[in-house]
Tab-separated table of C-alpha atoms in Angstrom:
chain	number	residue	atom	x	y	z
A	1	UNK	CA	99.938	107.899	106.223
A	2	UNK	CA	97.450	105.055	106.326
A	3	UNK	CA	95.092	104.305	103.459
A	4	UNK	CA	92.099	105.463	105.521
A	5	UNK	CA	93.835	108.754	106.399
A	6	UNK	CA	94.700	109.280	102.744
A	7	UNK	CA	91.119	108.595	101.682
A	8	UNK	CA	89.853	111.068	104.294
A	9	UNK	CA	92.224	113.711	102.948
A	10	UNK	CA	91.250	112.991	99.346
A	11	UNK	CA	87.541	112.888	100.172
A	12	UNK	CA	86.786	109.551	98.468
A	13	UNK	CA	87.615	105.849	98.563
A	14	UNK	CA	90.473	104.984	96.244
A	15	UNK	CA	88.595	101.974	94.853
A	16	UNK	CA	86.032	104.374	93.352
A	17	UNK	CA	88.471	106.032	90.957
A	18	UNK	CA	87.155	105.686	87.436
A	19	UNK	CA	89.338	103.475	85.275
A	20	UNK	CA	89.245	104.185	81.571
A	21	UNK	CA	91.050	102.913	78.519
A	22	UNK	CA	94.231	104.593	77.386
A	23	UNK	CA	92.525	105.349	74.093
A	24	UNK	CA	89.828	107.337	75.913
A	25	UNK	CA	92.243	109.436	77.951
A	26	UNK	CA	94.328	110.166	74.834
A	27	UNK	CA	91.203	111.062	72.856
A	28	UNK	CA	89.921	113.375	75.589
A	29	UNK	CA	93.282	115.149	75.493
A	30	UNK	CA	92.915	115.581	71.702
A	31	UNK	CA	96.117	113.585	71.215
A	32	UNK	CA	97.207	112.942	67.670
A	33	UNK	CA	100.410	111.566	66.314
A	34	UNK	CA	101.642	114.972	65.207
A	35	UNK	CA	105.277	114.568	64.327
A	36	UNK	CA	104.653	110.843	63.972
A	37	UNK	CA	108.210	110.192	62.783
A	38	UNK	CA	109.610	111.853	65.900
A	39	UNK	CA	107.291	109.855	68.162
A	40	UNK	CA	108.263	106.604	66.434
A	41	UNK	CA	111.955	107.475	66.926
A	42	UNK	CA	111.284	108.079	70.622
A	43	UNK	CA	109.504	104.727	70.872
A	44	UNK	CA	112.534	103.088	69.226
A	45	UNK	CA	114.841	104.759	71.764
A	46	UNK	CA	112.652	103.592	74.649
A	47	UNK	CA	112.719	100.050	73.258
A	48	UNK	CA	116.528	100.153	72.879
A	49	UNK	CA	116.988	101.474	76.439
A	50	UNK	CA	114.735	98.797	77.922
A	51	UNK	CA	116.465	96.011	75.986
A	52	UNK	CA	119.834	97.344	77.149
A	53	UNK	CA	118.538	97.346	80.733
A	54	UNK	CA	117.324	93.740	80.375
A	55	UNK	CA	120.668	92.682	78.887
A	56	UNK	CA	122.539	94.056	81.901
A	57	UNK	CA	120.057	93.474	84.756
A	58	UNK	CA	117.851	90.647	83.502
A	59	UNK	CA	114.063	90.621	83.697
A	60	UNK	CA	113.059	92.174	87.037
A	61	UNK	CA	111.165	89.903	89.373
A	62	UNK	CA	110.644	89.900	93.115
A	63	UNK	CA	111.446	86.178	93.100
A	64	UNK	CA	115.059	87.263	92.503
A	65	UNK	CA	116.783	87.760	95.876
A	66	UNK	CA	118.804	90.619	94.362
A	67	UNK	CA	115.699	92.517	93.184
A	68	UNK	CA	115.561	95.901	94.904
A	69	UNK	CA	113.825	99.235	94.549
A	70	UNK	CA	116.875	100.547	92.730
A	71	UNK	CA	116.231	97.979	89.987
A	72	UNK	CA	112.786	99.518	89.469
A	73	UNK	CA	114.295	103.020	89.484
A	74	UNK	CA	116.835	102.033	86.838
A	75	UNK	CA	114.139	100.434	84.673
A	76	UNK	CA	111.872	103.477	84.968
A	77	UNK	CA	114.802	105.733	84.101
A	78	UNK	CA	115.554	103.602	81.025
A	79	UNK	CA	111.912	103.950	80.014
A	80	UNK	CA	111.415	107.681	80.520
A	81	UNK	CA	114.826	109.190	79.783
A	82	UNK	CA	114.383	109.095	75.983
A	83	UNK	CA	110.982	110.771	76.431
A	84	UNK	CA	112.353	113.516	78.663
A	85	UNK	CA	115.355	113.902	76.328
A	86	UNK	CA	118.189	114.495	78.748
A	87	UNK	CA	116.982	112.184	81.510
A	88	UNK	CA	118.113	114.531	84.285
A	89	UNK	CA	114.658	115.242	85.763
A	90	UNK	CA	114.212	111.885	87.428
A	91	UNK	CA	110.852	111.448	89.110
A	92	UNK	CA	110.435	115.164	89.861
A	93	UNK	CA	107.617	117.596	89.377
A	94	UNK	CA	108.056	119.493	86.161
A	95	UNK	CA	106.331	122.834	85.848
A	96	UNK	CA	104.952	123.468	82.424
A	97	UNK	CA	103.387	126.413	80.713
A	98	UNK	CA	99.999	127.632	81.922
A	99	UNK	CA	100.534	126.381	85.477
A	100	UNK	CA	99.983	122.733	84.612
A	101	UNK	CA	102.084	120.050	86.215
A	102	UNK	CA	103.325	116.550	85.549
A	103	UNK	CA	104.509	114.068	88.160
A	104	UNK	CA	105.818	110.526	88.129
A	105	UNK	CA	105.811	108.251	91.136
A	106	UNK	CA	107.155	104.778	91.080
A	107	UNK	CA	106.190	101.765	93.105
A	108	UNK	CA	108.941	99.819	94.809
A	109	UNK	CA	106.869	96.674	95.084
A	110	UNK	CA	104.834	94.568	92.699
A	111	UNK	CA	101.668	96.398	93.836
A	112	UNK	CA	100.746	99.841	92.586
A	113	UNK	CA	98.551	100.548	95.645
A	114	UNK	CA	101.038	102.431	97.829
A	115	UNK	CA	102.360	104.392	94.856
A	116	UNK	CA	98.787	105.234	93.837
A	117	UNK	CA	98.022	106.654	97.287
A	118	UNK	CA	101.216	108.724	97.269
A	119	UNK	CA	100.598	109.956	93.721
A	120	UNK	CA	96.967	110.965	94.320
A	121	UNK	CA	97.886	112.936	97.433
A	122	UNK	CA	100.714	114.724	95.620
A	123	UNK	CA	98.497	115.462	92.603
A	124	UNK	CA	95.792	116.915	94.855
A	125	UNK	CA	98.346	119.127	96.611
A	126	UNK	CA	99.836	120.232	93.289
A	127	UNK	CA	96.409	121.061	91.853
A	128	UNK	CA	95.278	122.834	95.024
A	129	UNK	CA	98.457	124.943	95.061
A	130	UNK	CA	98.938	125.588	91.367
A	131	UNK	CA	95.730	125.010	89.463
A	132	UNK	CA	95.654	123.513	86.009
A	133	UNK	CA	95.302	119.901	85.047
A	134	UNK	CA	97.678	117.481	86.722
A	135	UNK	CA	98.912	114.191	85.280
A	136	UNK	CA	100.596	111.450	87.264
A	137	UNK	CA	102.034	108.036	86.596
A	138	UNK	CA	102.489	105.077	88.892
A	139	UNK	CA	104.553	102.101	87.884
A	140	UNK	CA	106.356	98.979	88.961
A	141	UNK	CA	108.515	99.389	85.866
A	142	UNK	CA	106.569	96.622	84.181
A	143	UNK	CA	102.985	97.806	84.774
A	144	UNK	CA	101.926	101.452	84.493
A	145	UNK	CA	98.891	103.658	85.090
A	146	UNK	CA	98.328	107.216	83.940
A	147	UNK	CA	96.195	109.428	86.192
A	148	UNK	CA	94.551	112.765	85.419
A	149	UNK	CA	93.176	115.246	87.936
A	150	UNK	CA	91.520	118.507	86.969
A	151	UNK	CA	90.249	119.440	90.427
A	152	UNK	CA	86.878	117.699	90.441
A	153	UNK	CA	87.801	114.038	90.000
A	154	UNK	CA	90.639	111.623	89.367
A	155	UNK	CA	90.610	109.353	86.336
A	156	UNK	CA	93.065	106.502	85.910
A	157	UNK	CA	93.849	104.326	82.955
A	158	UNK	CA	93.624	100.621	83.403
A	159	UNK	CA	97.023	99.009	83.966
A	160	UNK	CA	99.112	98.834	80.845
A	161	UNK	CA	102.246	96.770	80.379
A	162	UNK	CA	105.459	98.284	79.079
A	163	UNK	CA	107.872	95.447	79.780
A	164	UNK	CA	107.620	91.993	78.234
A	165	UNK	CA	109.805	88.984	78.872
A	166	UNK	CA	110.019	88.525	75.084
A	167	UNK	CA	111.176	92.065	74.321
A	168	UNK	CA	114.475	91.124	72.749
A	169	UNK	CA	112.715	88.904	70.214
A	170	UNK	CA	109.402	90.736	69.726
A	171	UNK	CA	110.281	94.308	68.827
A	172	UNK	CA	107.329	94.638	66.452
A	173	UNK	CA	104.866	93.526	69.150
A	174	UNK	CA	106.294	95.939	71.666
A	175	UNK	CA	106.308	98.846	69.218
A	176	UNK	CA	102.681	98.162	68.325
A	177	UNK	CA	101.127	97.352	71.706
A	178	UNK	CA	103.432	98.297	74.574
A	179	UNK	CA	104.999	101.623	73.603
A	180	UNK	CA	101.881	103.572	74.606
A	181	UNK	CA	103.790	105.011	77.579
A	182	UNK	CA	105.403	107.401	75.079
A	183	UNK	CA	101.970	108.587	73.936
A	184	UNK	CA	100.781	109.008	77.531
A	185	UNK	CA	103.823	111.039	78.521
A	186	UNK	CA	103.487	113.159	75.393
A	187	UNK	CA	99.936	114.013	76.473
A	188	UNK	CA	101.159	114.970	79.945
A	189	UNK	CA	104.029	117.074	78.630
A	190	UNK	CA	102.579	118.550	75.455
A	191	UNK	CA	101.795	122.238	75.716
A	192	UNK	CA	102.801	122.212	79.331
A	193	UNK	CA	100.466	119.300	79.979
A	194	UNK	CA	97.306	121.261	79.342
A	195	UNK	CA	94.410	119.768	77.489
A	196	UNK	CA	93.257	121.642	74.393
A	197	UNK	CA	89.466	121.795	74.453
């Protein structure tokens, strides 16, 4: 489906999606670090998985002739499997309590545009068919966006970076600044993904 066809189906131009800070979207979802020790352990596991990936595969770059979509898939799996616990629900819709849904789409290229289009269309369909608030993620493995759709409008975070080329030597920096993907996924999954208002 072309971008124009997708925009017609969505009823708006994709460039008009509001982009907000991660802090705002977490605050609006009433996110707190309940079980902070557990969340920090999950962030440690995510860090360890990513470092292990980098040790085996190297830093992913499209300048590498061997870089393929499967490299992105493996990196995304390394990132989300500690969050999802068993890692068996790769990139699938997960039904939660109260008819809310969570979905992850990944980009195969360095641009998030095609993945964003695919994610927005799927989120709209999921919301139209199931109700509730829908969360989505688009990623290149390195850069991520979290998207929320409650039926009236889409809101996206600004890009945030999960992967750094200095990860093996800057664990403290990653844990402080770049592990926010764990917080975002916790918001999407907590209480079936519903927002407590």
